[in-house]
Coordinates of C-alpha atoms and ligand atoms in Angstrom, one line a residue:
T235 CA 169.0 137.6 75.1
H236 CA 167.7 134.7 72.6
Q237 CA 164.4 133.0 72.1
W238 CA 163.6 130.2 69.9
R239 CA 162.8 131.8 66.4
G240 CA 160.4 129.5 65.2
I241 CA 160.9 126.3 62.9
I242 CA 161.5 128.1 59.6
E243 CA 164.6 130.1 61.1
E244 CA 165.6 127.4 63.4
Y245 CA 165.7 124.7 60.5
R246 CA 165.9 127.0 57.4
D247 CA 168.3 124.8 55.5
R248 CA 166.1 122.0 55.7
L249 CA 162.9 123.7 54.6
P250 CA 161.6 124.9 51.2
V251 CA 162.2 128.4 51.8
S252 CA 164.5 131.3 50.2
D253 CA 166.1 134.4 51.4
S254 CA 163.3 136.5 50.0
T255 CA 160.5 134.2 51.5
P256 CA 158.2 136.3 53.6
V257 CA 158.3 134.2 56.8
V258 CA 154.9 134.2 58.8
T259 CA 155.6 132.9 62.2
L260 CA 154.2 132.9 65.8
R261 CA 157.7 131.2 67.0
E262 CA 156.2 127.7 66.9
G263 CA 158.1 124.5 67.7
G264 CA 160.9 124.4 70.4
T265 CA 158.5 122.4 72.5
P266 CA 159.3 120.5 75.8
L267 CA 160.4 116.9 75.6
V268 CA 159.4 115.8 79.1
P269 CA 160.6 112.6 80.8
A270 CA 157.5 110.5 81.6
Q271 CA 158.2 109.0 85.2
V272 CA 155.2 106.8 85.4
L273 CA 155.0 105.7 81.9
S274 CA 158.8 104.8 82.2
E275 CA 158.2 102.7 85.4
R276 CA 155.2 100.9 83.9
T277 CA 157.0 99.8 80.6
G278 CA 160.5 99.6 82.0
C279 CA 161.6 101.9 79.2
E280 CA 162.8 105.4 79.1
V281 CA 159.7 107.2 77.8
H282 CA 159.5 111.0 76.8
L283 CA 156.6 113.1 75.9
K284 CA 157.0 115.5 73.2
V285 CA 154.4 118.2 74.3
E286 CA 153.1 119.8 71.1
G287 CA 150.4 121.6 73.1
A288 CA 152.9 124.0 74.1
N289 CA 152.7 125.4 70.6
P290 CA 151.3 129.0 70.0
T291 CA 147.7 127.8 69.1
G292 CA 148.1 124.9 71.4
S293 CA 148.8 121.9 68.9
F294 CA 151.3 120.6 66.6
K295 CA 149.4 122.1 63.4
D296 CA 151.5 125.3 63.9
R297 CA 154.6 123.6 62.6
G298 CA 152.8 123.0 59.3
M299 CA 150.9 126.1 59.1
T300 CA 153.8 128.4 59.5
M301 CA 155.1 126.9 56.3
A302 CA 151.8 126.6 54.5
I303 CA 150.9 130.2 55.2
T304 CA 154.2 131.6 54.5
R305 CA 154.4 129.7 51.1
A306 CA 150.8 130.9 50.4
K307 CA 151.8 134.6 51.2
E308 CA 154.9 134.0 48.9
E309 CA 152.6 133.0 46.1
G310 CA 150.4 136.0 46.5
A311 CA 147.2 134.2 47.8
Q312 CA 144.8 136.5 49.8
A313 CA 142.7 133.8 51.2
V314 CA 143.3 130.2 52.5
I315 CA 141.0 127.5 53.2
C316 CA 141.0 124.2 55.3
A317 CA 138.8 121.4 56.5
S318 CA 139.4 120.6 60.0
T319 CA 138.3 118.6 63.1
G320 CA 139.3 121.8 64.9
N321 CA 143.1 122.2 65.6
T322 CA 144.0 122.9 61.9
S323 CA 141.2 125.7 61.6
A324 CA 142.4 127.3 64.9
S325 CA 146.0 127.3 63.5
A326 CA 145.2 128.6 60.3
A327 CA 143.1 131.3 61.5
A328 CA 145.7 132.6 63.7
Y329 CA 148.6 132.3 61.0
A330 CA 146.2 134.1 58.5
V331 CA 145.9 137.0 60.8
R332 CA 149.5 137.4 60.9
A333 CA 149.7 137.2 57.1
G334 CA 146.8 139.6 56.5
M335 CA 144.9 137.0 54.7
V336 CA 141.2 135.9 54.9
C337 CA 140.8 132.2 56.3
A338 CA 137.9 130.1 55.5
V339 CA 137.4 126.9 57.6
L340 CA 134.9 123.9 57.0
V341 CA 134.3 121.8 60.3
P342 CA 131.9 118.9 60.8
Q343 CA 128.8 120.2 62.5
G344 CA 128.6 119.7 66.1
K345 CA 131.8 117.6 66.2
I346 CA 134.6 120.0 67.0
A347 CA 135.7 120.9 70.6
L348 CA 134.4 124.3 71.9
G349 CA 138.0 125.8 72.7
K350 CA 139.0 125.2 69.0
M351 CA 135.7 126.8 67.8
G352 CA 136.4 129.8 70.0
Q353 CA 139.9 130.1 68.6
A354 CA 138.7 130.2 64.8
L355 CA 136.1 132.7 65.7
V356 CA 138.3 135.0 67.8
H357 CA 140.9 135.2 65.0
G358 CA 138.2 136.0 62.7
A359 CA 138.0 133.1 60.3
K360 CA 134.9 132.5 58.1
I361 CA 133.5 129.3 59.5
L362 CA 131.1 127.1 57.8
Q363 CA 129.7 124.0 59.7
V364 CA 129.3 121.1 57.2
D365 CA 126.4 118.7 57.5
G366 CA 128.7 115.9 57.3
N367 CA 132.0 114.5 58.8
F368 CA 135.7 115.6 58.2
D369 CA 136.2 113.5 55.2
D370 CA 133.2 115.4 53.5
C371 CA 134.8 118.9 54.6
L372 CA 138.0 118.0 53.0
T373 CA 136.3 116.9 49.8
L374 CA 134.5 120.2 49.8
A375 CA 137.6 122.2 50.6
R376 CA 139.6 120.6 47.6
G377 CA 136.9 121.5 45.4
L378 CA 136.7 124.9 46.5
S379 CA 140.6 125.4 46.1
D380 CA 140.6 123.8 42.8
N381 CA 137.9 126.1 41.4
Y382 CA 138.1 129.4 43.4
P383 CA 141.0 131.8 44.2
V384 CA 141.8 130.3 47.6
A385 CA 144.8 128.2 48.7
L386 CA 144.4 124.9 50.5
V387 CA 146.2 124.5 53.8
N388 CA 145.4 120.9 54.8
S389 CA 148.3 118.4 55.0
V390 CA 147.5 117.4 51.4
N391 CA 149.6 120.5 50.8
P392 CA 153.1 119.1 50.9
V393 CA 154.7 122.1 52.6
R394 CA 152.5 121.2 55.9
I395 CA 154.5 118.0 55.9
E396 CA 157.8 119.8 55.5
G397 CA 156.9 122.0 58.6
Q398 CA 155.7 119.0 60.8
K399 CA 159.0 117.1 60.1
T400 CA 160.8 119.4 62.3
A401 CA 159.4 117.9 65.4
A402 CA 161.4 114.8 64.6
F403 CA 164.6 117.0 64.2
E404 CA 164.0 118.6 67.6
I405 CA 163.8 115.1 69.3
V406 CA 166.9 113.9 67.6
D407 CA 168.5 117.2 68.5
M408 CA 167.5 116.8 72.0
L409 CA 168.4 113.1 72.6
G410 CA 171.5 113.1 70.6
D411 CA 170.1 110.3 68.3
A412 CA 166.5 108.9 67.2
P413 CA 164.6 106.9 69.8
D414 CA 164.0 103.3 69.5
I415 CA 160.3 103.7 69.1
H416 CA 158.1 106.8 68.2
V417 CA 154.4 106.6 69.2
L418 CA 151.6 108.9 67.8
P419 CA 147.9 109.4 67.1
V420 CA 146.6 108.9 63.6
G421 CA 143.8 110.9 62.0
N422 CA 144.5 112.1 58.7
A423 CA 147.9 110.5 58.8
G424 CA 149.7 113.7 58.0
N425 CA 151.7 113.8 61.2
I426 CA 153.2 110.2 61.2
T427 CA 154.0 110.8 57.4
A428 CA 156.0 114.1 58.6
Y429 CA 157.7 112.5 61.6
W430 CA 158.9 109.6 59.3
K431 CA 160.2 112.2 56.7
G432 CA 162.1 114.0 59.4
Y433 CA 163.6 110.9 61.0
T434 CA 164.7 109.4 57.5
E435 CA 166.2 112.9 56.3
Y436 CA 168.2 113.1 59.5
A437 CA 169.4 109.5 59.1
A438 CA 170.2 110.1 55.4
D439 CA 172.6 113.0 56.4
G440 CA 174.2 111.2 59.2
V441 CA 172.8 113.5 62.0
A442 CA 171.1 110.5 63.5
T443 CA 172.5 106.9 63.2
R444 CA 169.2 105.2 62.9
T445 CA 165.4 105.7 62.5
P446 CA 162.8 104.6 65.1
R447 CA 160.0 102.2 64.5
M448 CA 156.9 104.1 64.1
W449 CA 153.6 102.9 66.2
G450 CA 150.5 104.6 65.2
F451 CA 147.2 104.5 67.0
Q452 CA 143.8 105.3 65.6
A453 CA 140.5 105.4 67.7
S454 CA 138.5 101.9 67.3
G455 CA 135.4 103.7 66.0
S456 CA 137.7 105.5 63.4
A457 CA 140.3 103.1 62.4
P458 CA 140.3 102.7 58.7
I459 CA 144.0 102.0 58.3
V460 CA 143.8 99.2 60.8
R461 CA 140.6 97.7 59.2
G462 CA 142.1 98.2 55.6
E463 CA 138.9 100.1 54.5
V464 CA 137.2 103.5 54.5
V465 CA 135.0 103.9 57.7
K466 CA 131.8 105.7 56.3
D467 CA 130.6 106.8 59.7
P468 CA 133.6 107.4 62.0
S469 CA 132.8 107.9 65.7
T470 CA 135.1 108.3 68.7
I471 CA 135.1 110.9 71.7
A472 CA 138.5 112.1 70.5
T473 CA 137.0 114.3 67.8
A474 CA 140.3 115.4 66.5
I475 CA 140.9 112.1 65.0
R476 CA 137.3 111.1 63.9
I477 CA 138.4 110.5 60.4
G478 CA 137.2 107.6 58.0
N479 CA 139.3 108.1 54.9
P480 CA 142.8 109.6 55.7
A481 CA 144.3 111.6 53.0
S482 CA 147.8 110.3 53.8
W483 CA 146.8 106.7 54.2
N484 CA 149.6 105.4 51.8
Y485 CA 152.2 107.4 53.5
A486 CA 151.2 106.1 56.7
L487 CA 151.6 102.7 55.3
A488 CA 155.1 103.5 54.0
A489 CA 156.2 104.9 57.5
R490 CA 154.7 101.8 59.2
D491 CA 156.4 99.3 56.9
E492 CA 159.8 101.0 56.1
S493 CA 160.2 101.5 60.0
G494 CA 159.3 98.0 60.9
G495 CA 156.4 99.5 63.1
F496 CA 152.7 99.0 63.3
I497 CA 149.4 100.8 63.3
D498 CA 146.7 99.7 65.7
E499 CA 143.5 100.9 67.4
V500 CA 142.7 102.0 71.0
T501 CA 139.3 102.3 72.4
D502 CA 137.7 105.6 73.7
R503 CA 137.9 103.9 77.3
E504 CA 141.6 103.3 76.7
I505 CA 142.1 106.9 75.5
L506 CA 140.2 108.3 78.5
R507 CA 142.5 106.2 80.9
A508 CA 145.5 107.4 79.3
Y509 CA 144.1 111.0 79.4
R510 CA 143.5 110.9 82.9
L511 CA 146.9 109.2 83.7
L512 CA 148.7 111.9 81.9
A513 CA 147.1 114.6 83.8
S514 CA 147.0 113.1 87.2
Q515 CA 150.3 111.3 87.2
E516 CA 152.6 113.0 84.7
G517 CA 151.4 116.4 85.1
V518 CA 150.5 117.0 81.4
F519 CA 147.2 118.0 80.4
V520 CA 146.3 116.9 76.8
E521 CA 143.0 116.6 74.7
P522 CA 141.8 113.2 74.3
A523 CA 143.2 112.4 70.7
S524 CA 146.6 113.1 72.0
A525 CA 146.2 110.5 74.7
A526 CA 145.8 107.9 71.9
S527 CA 149.7 107.6 71.7
V528 CA 150.0 106.9 75.3
A529 CA 147.0 104.5 75.4
G530 CA 148.5 102.7 72.6
L531 CA 151.9 102.4 74.3
L532 CA 150.0 101.1 77.4
K533 CA 148.2 98.4 75.5
A534 CA 151.3 97.3 73.6
A535 CA 153.0 97.0 76.9
E536 CA 150.2 95.0 78.2
Q537 CA 150.5 92.8 75.1
G538 CA 154.1 92.2 75.7
K539 CA 155.2 94.0 72.7
V540 CA 157.5 96.5 74.5
D541 CA 161.0 95.2 75.3
P542 CA 162.4 97.0 78.5
G543 CA 165.4 99.3 78.2
Q544 CA 164.3 101.0 75.1
R545 CA 163.9 104.8 74.4
I546 CA 160.5 105.7 73.5
V547 CA 158.9 109.1 72.6
C548 CA 155.2 109.7 72.5
T549 CA 154.0 112.8 70.8
V550 CA 151.0 114.4 72.5
T551 CA 149.5 116.5 70.0
G552 CA 147.1 119.0 71.5
N553 CA 146.6 121.0 74.7
G554 CA 144.0 119.8 77.2
L555 CA 142.4 123.3 77.3
K556 CA 140.9 122.9 73.9
D557 CA 138.4 120.3 75.1
P558 CA 138.0 120.7 78.8
D559 CA 134.7 119.0 79.0
W560 CA 136.4 115.7 79.4
A561 CA 138.3 116.9 82.3
V562 CA 135.2 118.3 84.3
A563 CA 133.0 115.2 83.2
G564 CA 132.9 112.6 85.9
A565 CA 135.3 114.7 88.2
P566 CA 133.9 115.3 91.7
Q567 CA 132.3 118.7 92.1
P568 CA 134.6 121.2 94.3
V569 CA 133.0 122.1 97.6
T570 CA 132.1 125.6 98.4
V571 CA 133.3 127.0 101.8
P572 CA 132.8 130.3 103.8
V573 CA 135.8 132.7 104.1
D574 CA 136.8 130.9 107.3
A575 CA 140.3 129.0 107.8
A576 CA 139.0 126.3 110.0
A577 CA 136.2 125.4 107.7
A578 CA 138.6 125.2 104.6
A579 CA 141.1 123.5 106.6
E580 CA 138.4 120.8 107.6
R581 CA 137.4 120.3 104.0
L582 CA 140.9 120.0 103.0
G583 CA 141.5 117.3 105.4
L584 CA 144.4 119.3 107.1
A585 CA 142.7 119.6 110.5
Ligands
LIG70 N1 145.9 114.8 67.4 C1 145.3 116.0 67.3 C2 145.1 116.8 68.6 C3 144.7 116.5 66.0 O1 144.1 117.4 65.9 C4 145.1 115.6 64.9 C5 144.4 115.9 63.7 C6 145.7 114.3 65.0 C7 146.2 114.0 66.4 C8 145.9 113.5 64.0 O2 147.1 114.0 63.2 O3 145.6 114.1 61.1 O4 148.2 114.2 61.1 O5 147.0 112.0 61.6 N2 143.8 117.0 63.3 C9 143.4 117.5 62.0 C10 142.6 118.7 62.3 C11 142.6 116.4 61.4 O6 141.8 119.2 61.3 O7 142.8 119.6 63.2 P1 147.0 113.7 61.7

């Protein structure tokens, strides 16, 4: 019997590890590539969802974290630190447990989803809520790792990008070639950097015949790359991408320009509409930030930017259970019935 072994074993020859590297894994990766029927109909294209919420801690961060914690272990680190809007900290906390390391996390006070906080807590991370935003947290984390014995596992650590590029490999391995367009949400811009690296490596080695156009979407209130300037006080309901000064800004511009793509913004309203469409019509429950990719695709289609007949992959980055408030908010309350079949049937509209 076989199971997926995790991205380091599956893509060992394409990652910076040696035979003696102590691999720390939760068997991340190998996530579903799901055909999106309604999105395909709406766009006249063949749309697939790369469902990264299926990773062990519920987001794509696990791909980078298995690499970052593995290398930190190899280098003898006993403690790791990260700044996070929630998913990186959940992932770091879990992988640190596997490695027997202390994990410190810095999160913006009051601006991370409850599920993510719960994950960091239950995995025993040392959590500091910072009176500032994600960008402040990252500045603080960099300073601490420069001056104290603690390894930084944010995506400014290049091995994180190495791990995350495997999502592009999986897509090409699954489809037989790169798609025409790849769409994803952009926050700190590590993931668009990583996918572009994965696609270009596969094309350079002839595994794929081409690279896709990279389309990235930021939330309107947190769209520094679109605006061309740092956003001092970023805002959006998609807390995962509430970032005003992305660390991988220049790499995101390179991915955009080298691929012939673009980076645009979507409003919170557009994000929530895509979030509900994904759940109610595709059967895929994601967190709001993840829906930015799909919101962006729908916006581009409405603007006439999507020629029919193309093959498109949208990455949906995190599991909906991380931030269930948005699923409950505005939804009708369930009705209560007695233990009575006739009453239940009536309320269900069956009678
Ligand atoms: N989607 C989700 C669910 C995220 O958690 C993030 C980033 C992104 C998209 C954006 O990816 O930063 O590589 O452009 N979350 C980070 C964190 C910032 O701390 O968990 P990016």
